[in-house]
PDB file of N, CA and C in Angstrom:
ATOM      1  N   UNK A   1     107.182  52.329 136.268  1.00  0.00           N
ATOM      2  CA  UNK A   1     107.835  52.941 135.127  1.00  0.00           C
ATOM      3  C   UNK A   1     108.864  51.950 134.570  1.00  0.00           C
ATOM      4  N   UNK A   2     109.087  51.468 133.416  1.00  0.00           N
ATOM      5  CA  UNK A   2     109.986  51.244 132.836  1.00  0.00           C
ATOM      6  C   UNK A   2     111.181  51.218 132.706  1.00  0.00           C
ATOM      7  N   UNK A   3     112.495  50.334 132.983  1.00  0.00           N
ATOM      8  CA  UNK A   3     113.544  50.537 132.952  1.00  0.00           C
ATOM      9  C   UNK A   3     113.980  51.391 131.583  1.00  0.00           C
ATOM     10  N   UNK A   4     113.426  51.470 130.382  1.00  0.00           N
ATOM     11  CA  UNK A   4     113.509  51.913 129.177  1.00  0.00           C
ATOM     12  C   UNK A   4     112.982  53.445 129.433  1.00  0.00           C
ATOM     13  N   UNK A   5     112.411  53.449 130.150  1.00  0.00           N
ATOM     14  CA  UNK A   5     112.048  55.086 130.453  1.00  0.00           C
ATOM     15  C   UNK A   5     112.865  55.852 131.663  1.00  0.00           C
ATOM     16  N   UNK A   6     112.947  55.025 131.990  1.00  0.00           N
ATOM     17  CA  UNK A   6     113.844  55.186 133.141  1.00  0.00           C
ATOM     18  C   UNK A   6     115.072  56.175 132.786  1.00  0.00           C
ATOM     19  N   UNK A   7     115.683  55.076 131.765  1.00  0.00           N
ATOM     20  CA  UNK A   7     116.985  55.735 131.379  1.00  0.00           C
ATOM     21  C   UNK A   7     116.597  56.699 130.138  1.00  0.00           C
ATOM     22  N   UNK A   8     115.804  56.957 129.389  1.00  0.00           N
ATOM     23  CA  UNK A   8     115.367  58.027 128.159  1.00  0.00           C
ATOM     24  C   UNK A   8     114.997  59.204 129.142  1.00  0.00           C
ATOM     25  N   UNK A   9     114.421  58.950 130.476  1.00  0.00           N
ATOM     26  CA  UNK A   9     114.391  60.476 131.373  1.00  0.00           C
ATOM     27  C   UNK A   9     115.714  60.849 132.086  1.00  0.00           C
ATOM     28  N   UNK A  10     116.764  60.263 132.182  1.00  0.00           N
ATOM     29  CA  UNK A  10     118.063  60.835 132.274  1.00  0.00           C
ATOM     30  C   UNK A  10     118.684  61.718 131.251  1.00  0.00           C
ATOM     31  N   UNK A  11     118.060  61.133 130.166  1.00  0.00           N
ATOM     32  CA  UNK A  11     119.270  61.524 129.164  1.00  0.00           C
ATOM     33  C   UNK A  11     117.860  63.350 128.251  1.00  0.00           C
ATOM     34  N   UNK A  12     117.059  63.028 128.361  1.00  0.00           N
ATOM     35  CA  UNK A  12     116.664  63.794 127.592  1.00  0.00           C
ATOM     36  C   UNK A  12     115.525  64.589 128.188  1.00  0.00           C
ATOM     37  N   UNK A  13     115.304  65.975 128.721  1.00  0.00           N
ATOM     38  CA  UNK A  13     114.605  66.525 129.567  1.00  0.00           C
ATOM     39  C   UNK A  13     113.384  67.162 128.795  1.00  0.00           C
ATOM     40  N   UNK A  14     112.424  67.938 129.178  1.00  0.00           N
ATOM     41  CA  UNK A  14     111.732  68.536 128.186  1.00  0.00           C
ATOM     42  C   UNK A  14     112.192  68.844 127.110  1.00  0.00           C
ATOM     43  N   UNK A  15     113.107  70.009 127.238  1.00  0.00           N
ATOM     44  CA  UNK A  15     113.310  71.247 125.950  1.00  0.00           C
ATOM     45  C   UNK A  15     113.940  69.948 125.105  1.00  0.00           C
ATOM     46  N   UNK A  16     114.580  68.949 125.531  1.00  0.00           N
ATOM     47  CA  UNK A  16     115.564  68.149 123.918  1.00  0.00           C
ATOM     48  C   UNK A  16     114.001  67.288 123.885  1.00  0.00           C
ATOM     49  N   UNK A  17     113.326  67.021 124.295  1.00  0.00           N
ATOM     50  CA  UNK A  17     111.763  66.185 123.816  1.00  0.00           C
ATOM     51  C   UNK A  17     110.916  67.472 123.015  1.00  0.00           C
ATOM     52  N   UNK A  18     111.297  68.135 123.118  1.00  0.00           N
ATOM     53  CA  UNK A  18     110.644  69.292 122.570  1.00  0.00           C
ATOM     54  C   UNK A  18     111.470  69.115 121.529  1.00  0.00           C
ATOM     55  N   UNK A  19     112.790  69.384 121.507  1.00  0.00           N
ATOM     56  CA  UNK A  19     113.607  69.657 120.122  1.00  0.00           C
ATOM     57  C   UNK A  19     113.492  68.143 119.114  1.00  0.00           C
ATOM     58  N   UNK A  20     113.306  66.890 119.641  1.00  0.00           N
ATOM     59  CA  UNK A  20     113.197  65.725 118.994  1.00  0.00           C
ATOM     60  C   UNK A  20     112.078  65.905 118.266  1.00  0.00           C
ATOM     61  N   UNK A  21     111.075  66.460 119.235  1.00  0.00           N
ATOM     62  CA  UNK A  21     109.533  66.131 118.062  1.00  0.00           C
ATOM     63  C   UNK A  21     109.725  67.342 116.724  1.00  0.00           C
ATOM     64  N   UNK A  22     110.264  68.288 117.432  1.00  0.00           N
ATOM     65  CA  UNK A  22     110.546  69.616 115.924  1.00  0.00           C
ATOM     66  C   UNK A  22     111.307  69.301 114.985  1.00  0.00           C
ATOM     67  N   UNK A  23     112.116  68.064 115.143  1.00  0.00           N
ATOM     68  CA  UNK A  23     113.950  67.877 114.217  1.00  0.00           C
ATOM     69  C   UNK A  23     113.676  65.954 113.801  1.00  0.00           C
ATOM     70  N   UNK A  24     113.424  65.315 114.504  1.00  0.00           N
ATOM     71  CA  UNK A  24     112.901  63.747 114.585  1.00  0.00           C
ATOM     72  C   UNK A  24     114.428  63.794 114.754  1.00  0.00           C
ATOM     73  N   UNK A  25     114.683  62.077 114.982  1.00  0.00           N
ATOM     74  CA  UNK A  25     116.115  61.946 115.515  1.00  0.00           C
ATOM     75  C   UNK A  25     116.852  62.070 114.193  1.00  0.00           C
ATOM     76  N   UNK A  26     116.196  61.732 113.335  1.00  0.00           N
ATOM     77  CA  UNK A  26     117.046  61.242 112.137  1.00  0.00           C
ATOM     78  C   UNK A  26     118.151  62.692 112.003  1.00  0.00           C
ATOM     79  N   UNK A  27     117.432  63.652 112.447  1.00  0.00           N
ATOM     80  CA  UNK A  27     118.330  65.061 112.257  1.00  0.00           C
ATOM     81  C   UNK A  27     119.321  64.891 112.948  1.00  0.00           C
ATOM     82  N   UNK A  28     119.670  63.822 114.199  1.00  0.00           N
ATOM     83  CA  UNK A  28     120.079  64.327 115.513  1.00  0.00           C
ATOM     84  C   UNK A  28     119.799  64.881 116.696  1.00  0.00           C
ATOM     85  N   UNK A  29     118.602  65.190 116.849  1.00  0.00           N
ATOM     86  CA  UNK A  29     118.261  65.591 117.528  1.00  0.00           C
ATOM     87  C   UNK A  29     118.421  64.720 118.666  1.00  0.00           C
ATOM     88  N   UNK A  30     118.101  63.759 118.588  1.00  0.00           N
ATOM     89  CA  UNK A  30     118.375  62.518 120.166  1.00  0.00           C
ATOM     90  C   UNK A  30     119.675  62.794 120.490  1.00  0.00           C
ATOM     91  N   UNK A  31     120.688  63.316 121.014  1.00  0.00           N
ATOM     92  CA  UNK A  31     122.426  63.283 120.968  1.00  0.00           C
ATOM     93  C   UNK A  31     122.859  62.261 121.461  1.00  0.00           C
ATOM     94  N   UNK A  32     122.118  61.583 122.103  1.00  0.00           N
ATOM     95  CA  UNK A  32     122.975  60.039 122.666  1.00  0.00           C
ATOM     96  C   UNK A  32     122.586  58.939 121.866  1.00  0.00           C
ATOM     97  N   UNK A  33     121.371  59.732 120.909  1.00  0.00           N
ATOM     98  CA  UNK A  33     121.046  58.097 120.015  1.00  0.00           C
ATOM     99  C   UNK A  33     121.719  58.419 118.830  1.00  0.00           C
ATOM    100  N   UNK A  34     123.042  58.980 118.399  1.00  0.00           N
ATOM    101  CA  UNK A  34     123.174  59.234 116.379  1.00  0.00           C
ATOM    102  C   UNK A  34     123.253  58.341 115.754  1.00  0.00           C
ATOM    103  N   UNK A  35     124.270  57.593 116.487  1.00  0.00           N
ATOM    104  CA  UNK A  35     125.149  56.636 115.360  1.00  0.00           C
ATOM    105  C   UNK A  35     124.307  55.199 115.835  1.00  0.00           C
ATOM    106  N   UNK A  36     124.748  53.975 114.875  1.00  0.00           N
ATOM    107  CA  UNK A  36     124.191  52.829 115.006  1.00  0.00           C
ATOM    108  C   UNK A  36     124.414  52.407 116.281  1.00  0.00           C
ATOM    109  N   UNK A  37     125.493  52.157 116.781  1.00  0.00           N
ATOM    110  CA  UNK A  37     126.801  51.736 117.651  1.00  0.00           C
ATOM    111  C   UNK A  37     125.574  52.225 119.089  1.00  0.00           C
ATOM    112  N   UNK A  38     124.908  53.253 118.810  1.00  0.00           N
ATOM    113  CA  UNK A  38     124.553  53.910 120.064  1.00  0.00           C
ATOM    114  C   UNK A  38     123.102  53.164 120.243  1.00  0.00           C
ATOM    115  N   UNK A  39     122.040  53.694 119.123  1.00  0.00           N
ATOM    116  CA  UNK A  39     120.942  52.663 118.773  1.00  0.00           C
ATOM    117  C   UNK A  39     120.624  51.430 118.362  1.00  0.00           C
ATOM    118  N   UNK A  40     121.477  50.650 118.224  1.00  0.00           N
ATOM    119  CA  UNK A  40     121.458  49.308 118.563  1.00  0.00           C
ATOM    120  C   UNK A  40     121.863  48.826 119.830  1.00  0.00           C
ATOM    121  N   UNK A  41     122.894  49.273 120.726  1.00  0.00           N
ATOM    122  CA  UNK A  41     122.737  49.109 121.807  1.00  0.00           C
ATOM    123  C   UNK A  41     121.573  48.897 122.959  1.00  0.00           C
ATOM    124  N   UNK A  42     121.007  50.517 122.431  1.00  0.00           N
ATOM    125  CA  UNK A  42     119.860  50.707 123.073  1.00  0.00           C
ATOM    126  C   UNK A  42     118.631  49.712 122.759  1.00  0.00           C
ATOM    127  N   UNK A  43     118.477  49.296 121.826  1.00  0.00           N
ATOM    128  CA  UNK A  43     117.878  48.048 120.792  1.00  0.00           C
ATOM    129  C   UNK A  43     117.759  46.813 121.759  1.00  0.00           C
ATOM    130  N   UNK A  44     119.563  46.257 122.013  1.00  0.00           N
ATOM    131  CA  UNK A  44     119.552  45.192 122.258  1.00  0.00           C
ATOM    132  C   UNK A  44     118.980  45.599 123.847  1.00  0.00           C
ATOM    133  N   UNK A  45     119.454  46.624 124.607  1.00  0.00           N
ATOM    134  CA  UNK A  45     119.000  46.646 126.043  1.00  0.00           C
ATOM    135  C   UNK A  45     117.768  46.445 126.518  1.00  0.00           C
ATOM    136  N   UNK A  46     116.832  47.256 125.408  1.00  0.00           N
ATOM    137  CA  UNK A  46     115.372  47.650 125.475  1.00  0.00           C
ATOM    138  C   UNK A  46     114.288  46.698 124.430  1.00  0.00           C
ATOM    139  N   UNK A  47     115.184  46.001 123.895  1.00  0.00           N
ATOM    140  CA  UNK A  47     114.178  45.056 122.780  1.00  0.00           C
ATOM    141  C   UNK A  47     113.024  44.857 123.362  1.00  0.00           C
ATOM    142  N   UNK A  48     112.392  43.989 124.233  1.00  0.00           N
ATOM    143  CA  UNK A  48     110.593  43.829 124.338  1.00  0.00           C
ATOM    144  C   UNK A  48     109.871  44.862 124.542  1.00  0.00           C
ATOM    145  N   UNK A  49     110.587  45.889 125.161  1.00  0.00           N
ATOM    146  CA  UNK A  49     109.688  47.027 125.599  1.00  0.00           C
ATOM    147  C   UNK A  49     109.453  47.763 124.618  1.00  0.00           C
ATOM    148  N   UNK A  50     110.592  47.727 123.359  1.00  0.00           N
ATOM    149  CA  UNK A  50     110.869  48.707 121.960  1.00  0.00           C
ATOM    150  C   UNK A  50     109.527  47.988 121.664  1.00  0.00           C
ATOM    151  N   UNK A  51     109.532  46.728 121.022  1.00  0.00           N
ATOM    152  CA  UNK A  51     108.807  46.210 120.019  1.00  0.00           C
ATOM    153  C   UNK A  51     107.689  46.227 121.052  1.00  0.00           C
ATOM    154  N   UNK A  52     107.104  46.101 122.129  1.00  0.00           N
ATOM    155  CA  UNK A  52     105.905  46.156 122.365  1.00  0.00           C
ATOM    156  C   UNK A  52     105.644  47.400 121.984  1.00  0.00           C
ATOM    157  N   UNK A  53     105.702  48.463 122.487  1.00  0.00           N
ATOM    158  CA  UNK A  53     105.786  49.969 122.537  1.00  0.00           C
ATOM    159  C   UNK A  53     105.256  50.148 121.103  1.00  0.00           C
ATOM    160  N   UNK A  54     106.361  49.705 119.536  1.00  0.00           N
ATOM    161  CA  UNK A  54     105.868  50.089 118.668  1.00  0.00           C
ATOM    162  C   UNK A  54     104.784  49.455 118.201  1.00  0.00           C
ATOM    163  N   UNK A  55     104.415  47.952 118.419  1.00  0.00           N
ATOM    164  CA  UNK A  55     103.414  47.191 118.608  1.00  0.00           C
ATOM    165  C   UNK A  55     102.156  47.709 119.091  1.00  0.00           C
ATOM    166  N   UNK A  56     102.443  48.276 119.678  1.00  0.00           N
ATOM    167  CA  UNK A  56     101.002  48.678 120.730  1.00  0.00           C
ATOM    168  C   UNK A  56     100.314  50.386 119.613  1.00  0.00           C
ATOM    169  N   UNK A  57     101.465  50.887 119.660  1.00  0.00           N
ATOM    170  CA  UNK A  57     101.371  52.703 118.924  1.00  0.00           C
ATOM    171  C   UNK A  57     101.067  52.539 117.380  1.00  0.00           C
ATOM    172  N   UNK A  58     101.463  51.865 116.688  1.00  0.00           N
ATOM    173  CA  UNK A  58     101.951  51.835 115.138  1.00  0.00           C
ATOM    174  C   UNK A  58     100.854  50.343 114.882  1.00  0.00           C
ATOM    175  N   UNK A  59     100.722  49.121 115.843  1.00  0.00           N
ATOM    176  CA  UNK A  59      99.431  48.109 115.119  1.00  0.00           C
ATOM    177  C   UNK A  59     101.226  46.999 115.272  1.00  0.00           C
ATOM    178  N   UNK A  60     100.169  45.816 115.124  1.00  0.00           N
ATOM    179  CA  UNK A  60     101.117  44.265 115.691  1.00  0.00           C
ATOM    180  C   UNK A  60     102.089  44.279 114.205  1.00  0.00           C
ATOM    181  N   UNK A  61     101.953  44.783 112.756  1.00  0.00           N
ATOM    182  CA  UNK A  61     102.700  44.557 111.738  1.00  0.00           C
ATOM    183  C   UNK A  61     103.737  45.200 111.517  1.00  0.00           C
ATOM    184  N   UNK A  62     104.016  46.504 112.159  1.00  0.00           N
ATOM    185  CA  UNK A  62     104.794  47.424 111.817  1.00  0.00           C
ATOM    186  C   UNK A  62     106.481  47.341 111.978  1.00  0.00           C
ATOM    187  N   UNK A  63     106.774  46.707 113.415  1.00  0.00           N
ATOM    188  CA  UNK A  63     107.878  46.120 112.881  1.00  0.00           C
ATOM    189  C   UNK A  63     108.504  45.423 111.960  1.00  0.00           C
ATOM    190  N   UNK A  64     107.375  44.713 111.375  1.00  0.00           N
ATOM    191  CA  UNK A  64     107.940  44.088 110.200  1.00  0.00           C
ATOM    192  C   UNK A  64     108.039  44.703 109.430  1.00  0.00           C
ATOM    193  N   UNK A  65     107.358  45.683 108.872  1.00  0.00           N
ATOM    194  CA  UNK A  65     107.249  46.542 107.919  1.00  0.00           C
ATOM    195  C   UNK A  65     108.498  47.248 108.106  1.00  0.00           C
ATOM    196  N   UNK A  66     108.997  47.643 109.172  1.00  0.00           N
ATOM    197  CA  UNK A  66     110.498  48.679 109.316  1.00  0.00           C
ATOM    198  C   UNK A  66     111.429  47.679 109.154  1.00  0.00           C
ATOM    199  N   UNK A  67     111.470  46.224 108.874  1.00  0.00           N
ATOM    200  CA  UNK A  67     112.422  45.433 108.645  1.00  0.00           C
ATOM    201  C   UNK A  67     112.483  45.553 107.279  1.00  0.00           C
ATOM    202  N   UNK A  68     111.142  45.458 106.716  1.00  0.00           N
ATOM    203  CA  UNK A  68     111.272  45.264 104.895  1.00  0.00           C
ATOM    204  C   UNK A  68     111.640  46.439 104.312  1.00  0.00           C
ATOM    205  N   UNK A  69     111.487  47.852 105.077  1.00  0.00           N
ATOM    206  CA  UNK A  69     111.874  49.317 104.788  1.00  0.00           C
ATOM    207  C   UNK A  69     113.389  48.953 105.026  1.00  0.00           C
ATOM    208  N   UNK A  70     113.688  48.568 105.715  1.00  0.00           N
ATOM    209  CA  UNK A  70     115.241  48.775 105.848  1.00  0.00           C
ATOM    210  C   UNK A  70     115.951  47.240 105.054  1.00  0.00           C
ATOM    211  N   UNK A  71     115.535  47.117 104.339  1.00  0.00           N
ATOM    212  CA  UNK A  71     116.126  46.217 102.778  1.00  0.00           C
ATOM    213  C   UNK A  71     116.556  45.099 104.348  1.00  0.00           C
ATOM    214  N   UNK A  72     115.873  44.289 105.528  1.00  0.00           N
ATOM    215  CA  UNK A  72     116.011  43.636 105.897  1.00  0.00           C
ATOM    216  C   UNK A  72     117.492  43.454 106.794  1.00  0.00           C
ATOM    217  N   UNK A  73     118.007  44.652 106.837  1.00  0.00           N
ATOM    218  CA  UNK A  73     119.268  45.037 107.411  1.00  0.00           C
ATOM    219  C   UNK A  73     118.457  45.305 109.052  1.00  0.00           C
ATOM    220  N   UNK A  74     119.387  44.074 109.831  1.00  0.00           N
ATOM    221  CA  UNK A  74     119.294  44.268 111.054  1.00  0.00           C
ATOM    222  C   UNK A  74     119.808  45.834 111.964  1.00  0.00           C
ATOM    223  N   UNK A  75     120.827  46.023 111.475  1.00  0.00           N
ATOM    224  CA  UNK A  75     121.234  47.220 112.139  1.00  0.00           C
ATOM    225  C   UNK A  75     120.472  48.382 111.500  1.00  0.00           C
ATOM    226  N   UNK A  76     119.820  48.794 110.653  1.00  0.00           N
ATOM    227  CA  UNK A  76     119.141  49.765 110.033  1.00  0.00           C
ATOM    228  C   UNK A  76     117.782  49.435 110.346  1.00  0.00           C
ATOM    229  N   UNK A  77     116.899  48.176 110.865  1.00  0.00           N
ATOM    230  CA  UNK A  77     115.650  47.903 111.636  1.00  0.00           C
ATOM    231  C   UNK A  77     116.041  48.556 113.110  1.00  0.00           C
ATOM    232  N   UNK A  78     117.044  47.971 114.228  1.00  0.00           N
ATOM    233  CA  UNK A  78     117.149  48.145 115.128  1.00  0.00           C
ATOM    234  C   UNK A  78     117.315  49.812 115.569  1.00  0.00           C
ATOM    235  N   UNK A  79     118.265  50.647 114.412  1.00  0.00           N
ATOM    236  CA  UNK A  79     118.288  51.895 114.266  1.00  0.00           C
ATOM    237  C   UNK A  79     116.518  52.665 114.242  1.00  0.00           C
ATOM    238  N   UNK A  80     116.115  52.386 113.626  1.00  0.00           N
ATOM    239  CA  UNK A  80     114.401  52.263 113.236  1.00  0.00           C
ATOM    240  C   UNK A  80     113.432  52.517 114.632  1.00  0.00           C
ATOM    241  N   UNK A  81     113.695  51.406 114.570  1.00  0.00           N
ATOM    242  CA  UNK A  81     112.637  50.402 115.984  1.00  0.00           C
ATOM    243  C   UNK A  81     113.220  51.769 117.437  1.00  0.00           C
ATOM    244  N   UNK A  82     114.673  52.022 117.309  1.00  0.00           N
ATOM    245  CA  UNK A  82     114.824  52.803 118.562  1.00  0.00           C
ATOM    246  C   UNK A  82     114.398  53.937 118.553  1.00  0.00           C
ATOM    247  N   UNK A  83     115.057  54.617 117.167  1.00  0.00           N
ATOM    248  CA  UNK A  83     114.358  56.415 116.840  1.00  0.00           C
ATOM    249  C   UNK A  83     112.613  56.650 116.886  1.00  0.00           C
ATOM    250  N   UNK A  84     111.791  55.453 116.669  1.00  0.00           N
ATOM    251  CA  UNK A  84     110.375  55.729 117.113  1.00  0.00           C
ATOM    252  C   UNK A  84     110.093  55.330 118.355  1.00  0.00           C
ATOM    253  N   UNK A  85     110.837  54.797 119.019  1.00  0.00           N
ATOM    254  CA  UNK A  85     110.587  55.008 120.596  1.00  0.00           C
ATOM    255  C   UNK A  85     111.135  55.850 121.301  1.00  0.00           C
ATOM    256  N   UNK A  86     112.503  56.251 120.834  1.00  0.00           N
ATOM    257  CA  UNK A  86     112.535  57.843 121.787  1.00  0.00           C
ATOM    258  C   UNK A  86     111.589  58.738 120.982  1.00  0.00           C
ATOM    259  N   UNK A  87     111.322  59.187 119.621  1.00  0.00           N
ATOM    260  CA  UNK A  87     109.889  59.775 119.710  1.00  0.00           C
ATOM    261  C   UNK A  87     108.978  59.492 120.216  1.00  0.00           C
ATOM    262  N   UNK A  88     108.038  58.560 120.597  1.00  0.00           N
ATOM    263  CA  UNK A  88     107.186  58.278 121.420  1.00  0.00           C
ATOM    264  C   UNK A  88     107.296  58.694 122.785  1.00  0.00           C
ATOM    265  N   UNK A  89     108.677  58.406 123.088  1.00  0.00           N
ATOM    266  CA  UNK A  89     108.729  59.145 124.360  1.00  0.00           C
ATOM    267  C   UNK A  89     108.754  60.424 124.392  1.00  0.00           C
ATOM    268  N   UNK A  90     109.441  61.475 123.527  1.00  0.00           N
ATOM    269  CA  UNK A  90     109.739  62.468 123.434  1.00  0.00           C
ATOM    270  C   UNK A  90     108.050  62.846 123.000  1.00  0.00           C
ATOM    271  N   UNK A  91     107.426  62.553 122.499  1.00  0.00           N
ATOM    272  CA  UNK A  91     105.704  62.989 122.096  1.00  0.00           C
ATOM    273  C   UNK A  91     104.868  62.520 123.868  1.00  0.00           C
ATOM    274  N   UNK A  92     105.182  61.698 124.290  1.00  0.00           N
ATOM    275  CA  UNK A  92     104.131  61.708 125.926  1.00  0.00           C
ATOM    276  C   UNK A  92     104.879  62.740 126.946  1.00  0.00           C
ATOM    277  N   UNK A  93     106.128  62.926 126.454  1.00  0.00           N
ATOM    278  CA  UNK A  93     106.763  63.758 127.584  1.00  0.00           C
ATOM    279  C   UNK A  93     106.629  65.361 127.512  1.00  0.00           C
ATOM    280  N   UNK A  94     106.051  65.607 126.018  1.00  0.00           N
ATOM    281  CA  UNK A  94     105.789  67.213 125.600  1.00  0.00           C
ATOM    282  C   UNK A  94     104.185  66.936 126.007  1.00  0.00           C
ATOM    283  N   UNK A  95     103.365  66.003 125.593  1.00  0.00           N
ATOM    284  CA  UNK A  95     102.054  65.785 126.205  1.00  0.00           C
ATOM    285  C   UNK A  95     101.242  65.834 127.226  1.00  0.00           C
ATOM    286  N   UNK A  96     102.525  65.565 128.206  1.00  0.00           N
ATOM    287  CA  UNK A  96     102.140  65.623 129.709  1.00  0.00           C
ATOM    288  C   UNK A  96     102.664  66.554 130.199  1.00  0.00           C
ATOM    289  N   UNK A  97     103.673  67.359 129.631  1.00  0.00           N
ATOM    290  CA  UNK A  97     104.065  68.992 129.825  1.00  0.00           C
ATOM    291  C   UNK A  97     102.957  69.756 129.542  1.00  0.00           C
ATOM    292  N   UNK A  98     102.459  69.592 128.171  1.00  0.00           N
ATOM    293  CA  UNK A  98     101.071  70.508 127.924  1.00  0.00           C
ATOM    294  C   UNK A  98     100.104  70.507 129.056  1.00  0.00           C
ATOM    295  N   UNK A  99      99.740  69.422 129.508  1.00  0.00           N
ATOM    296  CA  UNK A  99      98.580  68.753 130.042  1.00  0.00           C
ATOM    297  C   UNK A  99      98.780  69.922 131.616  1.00  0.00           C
ATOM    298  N   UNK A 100     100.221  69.807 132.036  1.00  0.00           N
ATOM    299  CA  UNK A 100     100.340  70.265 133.096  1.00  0.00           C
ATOM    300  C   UNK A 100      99.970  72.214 132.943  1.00  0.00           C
ATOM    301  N   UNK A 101     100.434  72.518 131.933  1.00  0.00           N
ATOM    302  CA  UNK A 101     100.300  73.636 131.738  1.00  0.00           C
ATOM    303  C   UNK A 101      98.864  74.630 131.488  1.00  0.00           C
ATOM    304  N   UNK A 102      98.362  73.309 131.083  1.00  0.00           N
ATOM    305  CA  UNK A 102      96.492  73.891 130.770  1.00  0.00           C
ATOM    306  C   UNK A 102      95.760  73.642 132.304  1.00  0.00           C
ATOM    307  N   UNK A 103      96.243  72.537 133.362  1.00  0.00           N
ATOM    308  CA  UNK A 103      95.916  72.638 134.520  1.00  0.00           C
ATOM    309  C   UNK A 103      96.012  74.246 135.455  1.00  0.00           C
ATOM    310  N   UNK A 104      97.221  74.296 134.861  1.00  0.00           N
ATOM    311  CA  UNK A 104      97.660  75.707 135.700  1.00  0.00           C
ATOM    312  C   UNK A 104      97.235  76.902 135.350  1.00  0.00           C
TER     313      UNK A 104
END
């Protein structure tokens, strides 16, 4: 597992992966990711795993594309690049909740 997952399963349990995919972060919904200050952090901690992650989900161009969306502003890419990886996480972690639930 991932040091990047590692710490996104401390902070955010089902029901707030549940509430992220219903609200996306941009609402707030992430509470430890709002402000820049918080998601760029997380940015700089998690950078290869971010950009592989969205690399791998979204196709090899897409970061760039969230650079040219964000008028090329580093802190508004890095903001970007983090809020679709705690969705991603927050979407495998309601996924594999389902999964468990149709077993049972």
């Amino acid at each position: 597992m991932s040091e990047m997952i590692k710490d996104l399963k401390e902070v955010y349990d089902v029901e707030a992966c549940k509430y992220i995919l219903e609200h996306g972060c941009v609402s707030g919904a992430a509470s430890s990711h709002i402000y820049y200050s918080q998601t760029n952090s997380f940015y700089d901690r998690y950078e290869e795993e971010i950009v592989e992650l969205v690399m791998n989900t979204m196709g090899d161009n897409y970061p760039a594309c969230i650079f040219v969306e964000n008028e090329y502003s580093i802190v508004g890419y890095k903001n970007a690049m983090s809020w679709i990886a705690i969705e991603s996480y927050a979407f495998d972690v309601c996924d594999e909740e389902l999964m468990k639930e149709r077993i049972i």
